[in-house]
Tab-separated table of C-alpha atoms in Angstrom:
chain	number	residue	atom	x	y	z
A	4	MET	CA	255.386	-5.899	203.358
A	5	PRO	CA	258.037	-4.976	200.745
A	6	PHE	CA	257.579	-6.350	197.254
A	7	PRO	CA	259.105	-9.856	196.865
A	8	THR	CA	262.212	-9.482	194.728
A	9	GLU	CA	261.580	-12.690	192.787
A	10	LYS	CA	258.039	-11.726	191.801
A	11	ILE	CA	256.534	-9.931	188.783
A	12	LEU	CA	254.661	-6.632	188.988
A	13	CYS	CA	251.452	-6.720	186.934
A	14	ILE	CA	250.073	-3.438	185.532
A	15	LEU	CA	246.677	-3.055	183.872
A	16	TYR	CA	245.569	0.021	181.962
A	17	SER	CA	242.781	0.947	179.567
A	18	ALA	CA	242.424	4.325	177.798
A	19	GLY	CA	241.941	7.952	178.855
A	20	GLY	CA	243.605	10.350	181.288
A	21	THR	CA	243.607	8.367	184.535
A	22	ALA	CA	244.292	5.174	182.578
A	23	ASP	CA	247.358	6.871	181.055
A	24	VAL	CA	248.878	6.698	184.523
A	25	GLY	CA	249.071	2.943	183.973
A	26	ARG	CA	251.467	3.050	181.053
A	27	HIS	CA	253.505	5.686	182.862
A	28	ALA	CA	253.663	3.227	185.770
A	29	VAL	CA	255.355	0.744	183.433
A	30	ARG	CA	258.086	3.298	182.782
A	31	ALA	CA	258.337	4.189	186.479
A	32	ALA	CA	258.565	0.529	187.494
A	33	LEU	CA	261.402	-0.166	185.076
A	34	ASP	CA	263.253	2.873	186.430
A	35	ALA	CA	262.482	2.464	190.126
A	36	ASN	CA	263.819	-0.906	191.094
A	37	ALA	CA	267.539	-1.540	191.322
A	38	GLN	CA	266.923	-5.300	191.200
A	39	SER	CA	265.677	-5.310	187.590
A	40	LEU	CA	261.992	-5.785	188.308
A	41	ASN	CA	260.055	-7.716	185.670
A	42	VAL	CA	256.735	-6.206	184.603
A	43	ARG	CA	253.686	-7.884	183.068
A	44	VAL	CA	251.316	-5.506	181.273
A	45	LEU	CA	247.664	-6.283	180.512
A	46	THR	CA	246.034	-3.882	178.071
A	47	LYS	CA	243.600	-4.141	175.182
A	48	ASP	CA	246.006	-2.531	172.710
A	49	PRO	CA	249.732	-3.149	173.395
A	50	ARG	CA	250.649	-0.752	170.583
A	51	THR	CA	249.771	2.167	172.893
A	52	LEU	CA	252.728	1.131	175.028
A	53	LEU	CA	255.218	-0.274	172.561
A	54	ASP	CA	254.679	1.836	169.430
A	55	GLU	CA	253.514	5.228	170.657
A	56	THR	CA	256.205	7.565	171.993
A	57	ASN	CA	253.871	10.406	173.038
A	58	TRP	CA	251.786	9.193	175.963
A	59	LYS	CA	249.659	12.376	176.099
A	60	CYS	CA	252.039	14.019	178.542
A	61	ALA	CA	254.869	16.538	178.778
A	62	CYS	CA	257.522	13.894	179.384
A	63	ASP	CA	260.357	13.252	176.982
A	64	PRO	CA	259.389	10.766	174.226
A	65	HIS	CA	258.894	7.288	175.652
A	66	SER	CA	260.791	4.241	174.439
A	67	PHE	CA	262.319	1.068	175.832
A	68	SER	CA	265.829	-0.310	175.548
A	69	LYS	CA	266.487	-3.890	174.471
A	70	GLU	CA	267.230	-4.829	178.077
A	71	GLU	CA	263.970	-3.245	179.260
A	72	LEU	CA	261.961	-5.052	176.592
A	73	GLN	CA	263.367	-8.325	177.934
A	74	ARG	CA	261.887	-7.429	181.315
A	75	LEU	CA	258.465	-6.643	179.820
A	76	ASP	CA	255.721	-9.182	179.198
A	77	VAL	CA	252.986	-7.277	177.345
A	78	ARG	CA	249.721	-9.127	176.746
A	79	ALA	CA	246.632	-8.118	174.771
A	80	VAL	CA	243.756	-8.576	177.214
A	81	ASP	CA	240.183	-7.280	177.313
A	82	VAL	CA	239.572	-6.846	181.040
A	83	THR	CA	235.786	-6.862	180.607
A	84	LYS	CA	235.628	-10.127	178.628
A	85	ASP	CA	238.750	-12.224	179.127
A	86	ASP	CA	239.520	-14.470	182.059
A	87	LEU	CA	242.243	-12.687	184.034
A	88	GLN	CA	243.251	-15.644	186.186
A	89	PRO	CA	245.771	-17.093	183.663
A	90	HIS	CA	247.582	-13.752	183.715
A	91	LEU	CA	247.598	-13.409	187.506
A	92	ASP	CA	249.546	-16.486	188.483
A	93	ASP	CA	251.850	-17.374	191.349
A	94	ASN	CA	254.657	-15.316	189.816
A	95	VAL	CA	252.790	-12.023	190.383
A	96	GLY	CA	253.655	-10.214	193.604
A	97	GLY	CA	251.451	-7.127	193.262
A	98	VAL	CA	249.188	-5.225	190.899
A	99	ILE	CA	248.714	-1.646	189.717
A	100	SER	CA	245.361	-1.011	188.047
A	101	ALA	CA	244.449	2.014	185.927
A	102	LEU	CA	241.087	1.103	184.428
A	103	GLY	CA	238.497	3.669	183.343
A	104	ASN	CA	238.723	7.429	182.863
A	105	ARG	CA	237.021	10.727	183.737
A	106	GLN	CA	236.542	12.253	180.277
A	107	PRO	CA	232.844	13.027	179.685
A	108	MET	CA	232.705	12.090	175.983
A	109	TYR	CA	235.514	9.541	175.829
A	110	GLY	CA	233.640	6.341	176.598
A	111	ASN	CA	235.659	3.225	177.426
A	112	ARG	CA	233.841	2.763	180.752
A	113	VAL	CA	235.657	-0.404	181.750
A	114	GLY	CA	236.553	0.560	185.320
A	115	ALA	CA	233.765	-1.167	187.233
A	116	LYS	CA	233.501	-4.422	185.274
A	117	GLY	CA	237.233	-4.731	184.702
A	118	THR	CA	237.992	-4.168	188.377
A	119	ARG	CA	235.424	-6.737	189.472
A	120	ASN	CA	237.149	-9.265	187.228
A	121	LEU	CA	240.551	-8.199	188.547
A	122	VAL	CA	239.580	-8.537	192.209
A	123	LYS	CA	238.098	-11.975	191.566
A	124	ALA	CA	241.307	-13.133	189.868
A	125	MET	CA	243.550	-11.658	192.587
A	126	GLU	CA	241.574	-13.345	195.356
A	127	ALA	CA	241.741	-16.685	193.530
A	128	ALA	CA	245.528	-16.353	193.143
A	129	LYS	CA	245.958	-15.005	196.695
A	130	ILE	CA	247.734	-11.876	195.435
A	131	GLU	CA	247.460	-9.334	198.238
A	132	ARG	CA	248.754	-5.918	197.123
A	133	LEU	CA	246.661	-3.772	194.772
A	134	VAL	CA	247.225	-0.088	193.994
A	135	ALA	CA	244.327	1.261	191.918
A	136	ILE	CA	244.237	4.628	190.143
A	137	THR	CA	240.710	6.058	190.435
A	138	SER	CA	239.866	9.742	190.986
A	139	MET	CA	239.319	12.389	193.583
A	140	GLY	CA	235.633	12.824	194.349
A	141	LEU	CA	234.831	9.152	194.936
A	142	SER	CA	233.415	7.484	198.044
A	143	GLU	CA	234.085	9.616	201.129
A	144	ASP	CA	235.958	12.229	199.074
A	145	TRP	CA	232.779	13.690	197.534
A	146	PRO	CA	232.636	16.507	196.459
A	147	PRO	CA	235.870	16.526	194.443
A	148	GLY	CA	238.589	19.127	194.795
A	149	GLU	CA	236.872	21.330	197.353
A	150	PHE	CA	240.110	23.370	197.599
A	151	HIS	CA	239.934	24.776	194.034
A	152	TRP	CA	237.319	25.926	191.510
A	153	ALA	CA	238.418	23.150	189.143
A	154	GLY	CA	236.842	20.683	191.540
A	155	ASN	CA	233.415	22.139	190.830
A	156	ILE	CA	233.938	21.563	187.104
A	157	LEU	CA	234.832	17.928	187.760
A	158	LYS	CA	231.736	17.554	189.927
A	159	TRP	CA	229.493	18.509	187.005
A	160	ILE	CA	231.438	16.303	184.601
A	161	PHE	CA	230.856	13.437	186.999
A	162	LEU	CA	227.136	14.187	187.324
A	163	LEU	CA	226.519	14.574	183.594
A	164	SER	CA	228.508	11.564	182.375
A	165	GLY	CA	228.939	7.934	183.263
A	166	SER	CA	232.494	8.373	184.493
A	167	HIS	CA	231.616	8.770	188.176
A	168	ARG	CA	229.378	5.700	188.173
A	169	ASP	CA	232.064	3.637	186.448
A	170	LEU	CA	234.952	4.687	188.684
A	171	GLN	CA	232.811	4.456	191.808
A	172	GLY	CA	231.920	0.924	190.751
A	173	ALA	CA	235.628	0.154	190.550
A	174	GLU	CA	236.220	1.454	194.067
A	175	ASP	CA	233.172	-0.420	195.386
A	176	ALA	CA	234.510	-3.687	193.974
A	177	ILE	CA	237.810	-3.158	195.775
A	178	ILE	CA	236.403	-1.885	199.069
A	179	SER	CA	233.963	-4.810	199.325
A	180	SER	CA	236.670	-7.374	198.601
A	181	SER	CA	237.940	-9.886	201.120
A	182	THR	CA	240.077	-8.664	203.997
A	183	SER	CA	243.080	-10.418	202.450
A	184	LEU	CA	243.306	-7.738	199.736
A	185	ASP	CA	245.748	-5.042	200.831
A	186	TYR	CA	244.607	-2.179	198.610
A	187	LEU	CA	245.331	1.500	198.119
A	188	LEU	CA	242.993	3.739	196.105
A	189	VAL	CA	245.026	6.530	194.505
A	190	ARG	CA	242.704	9.469	193.742
A	191	PRO	CA	244.573	12.008	191.612
A	192	VAL	CA	243.610	15.623	190.978
A	193	GLY	CA	243.750	16.775	187.341
A	194	LEU	CA	246.294	15.039	185.118
A	195	GLY	CA	247.134	17.704	182.575
A	196	GLU	CA	248.905	16.727	179.378
A	197	ASP	CA	251.111	19.830	179.698
A	198	ARG	CA	252.305	19.048	183.227
A	199	ARG	CA	255.972	18.083	183.362
A	200	PRO	CA	257.170	15.536	185.941
A	201	LYS	CA	258.657	17.111	189.040
A	202	GLY	CA	259.560	13.968	190.933
A	203	GLU	CA	257.247	14.884	193.786
A	204	TRP	CA	253.662	14.429	194.930
A	205	PHE	CA	251.559	15.515	197.883
A	206	VAL	CA	248.871	13.564	199.754
A	207	GLN	CA	245.896	15.369	201.283
A	208	LYS	CA	245.857	14.519	204.984
A	209	GLU	CA	242.481	16.038	205.841
A	210	LYS	CA	239.606	16.996	203.541
A	211	TYR	CA	238.469	20.644	203.717
A	212	LYS	CA	241.703	21.519	205.502
A	213	ASP	CA	244.682	20.586	203.300
A	214	LYS	CA	245.014	22.056	199.800
A	215	LEU	CA	246.660	20.439	196.807
A	216	GLY	CA	247.774	21.806	193.473
A	217	PRO	CA	244.746	20.891	191.295
A	218	ASP	CA	246.802	19.507	188.399
A	219	MET	CA	249.819	17.176	188.315
A	220	SER	CA	251.849	15.141	185.859
A	221	LYS	CA	250.833	11.612	184.975
A	222	MET	CA	254.374	10.412	185.636
A	223	ASP	CA	254.448	11.787	189.176
A	224	CYS	CA	251.164	10.034	189.936
A	225	ALA	CA	252.530	6.827	188.415
A	226	SER	CA	255.740	7.062	190.444
A	227	PHE	CA	253.709	7.324	193.644
A	228	ALA	CA	251.705	4.235	192.652
A	229	VAL	CA	254.857	2.238	191.927
A	230	GLN	CA	256.411	3.320	195.222
A	231	GLU	CA	253.299	2.190	197.069
A	232	VAL	CA	253.241	-1.260	195.493
A	233	LEU	CA	256.954	-1.823	196.122
A	234	GLU	CA	257.169	-0.293	199.611
A	235	PRO	CA	253.592	0.072	200.962
A	236	THR	CA	252.818	2.807	203.466
A	237	TYR	CA	249.000	3.007	203.103
A	238	SER	CA	246.669	0.040	203.551
A	239	ARG	CA	242.955	-0.494	202.803
A	240	ARG	CA	242.162	3.160	202.261
A	241	GLY	CA	242.036	5.899	199.640
A	242	VAL	CA	244.257	8.965	199.350
A	243	VAL	CA	243.868	12.125	197.269
A	244	ILE	CA	247.147	13.018	195.583
A	245	GLY	CA	248.166	16.252	193.849
A	246	SER	CA	250.945	18.728	193.312
A	247	ASN	CA	252.362	21.413	195.595
A	248	TRP	CA	249.669	24.010	196.374
A	249	ASP	CA	252.222	26.660	197.314
A	250	THR	CA	254.151	26.502	194.044
A	251	PHE	CA	251.354	25.517	191.650
A	252	GLU	CA	250.995	27.642	188.510
A	253	LEU	CA	247.832	27.326	186.461
A	254	ASP	CA	249.736	28.129	183.266
A	255	GLU	CA	252.988	26.267	183.669
A	256	PRO	CA	255.876	27.836	181.741
A	257	LYS	CA	256.687	25.980	178.546
A	258	ARG	CA	259.868	23.942	178.494
A	259	THR	CA	262.682	25.504	176.492
A	260	GLU	CA	263.958	23.173	173.779
A	261	LEU	CA	267.743	23.062	173.478
């Protein structure tokens, strides 16, 4: 079902690489909808959205116009401690969640607990559509990135840190939710800070058969997530998303400044 035009899109994000997709989704949502979509943002530190211009990416510096700020409702929320139900009211038509991260020494393992709280609040409010940014290598996609040697590195990062347990807990909370929750688990490959947006993304159709570029831009992943919450094409499943295998360059040429 297409996103209701009178509703608000709610985006949650924490900190770290996969979580960075969440704040990029705010930018993508403001750009994507011709009907001036309003966006509610739940994050522990709103300054990471409103004050920082470098979102650990190769995009142009991020900022918001006065008109865009009027369409933003940014709230300081701790997803592991605060009650999310007051923020997920009848005005919310869908949710994008980017909680947790894959970095081995980063900490901020809020994916599992935060997602359990989110699912509970969504079910109480009868909000159906959830697009969650997790990671390749979860659930039936283990082992991660079998099409490239970088996947083996991620496998050991997962095994030696708490990131896999946290993100898997997030997926488990969503998968075990009521049948009324229409979810999509977006499992990105690497999200390199030097990757420039290309306005494209590729979904792996069959594990061990289809190859993906093992690194992609955070903005391209975010744009896919926004597209899927506004015009859903996948339901109650996970997809691995990456860049174009045929044109992927490990060392992407640096952008020439004019």
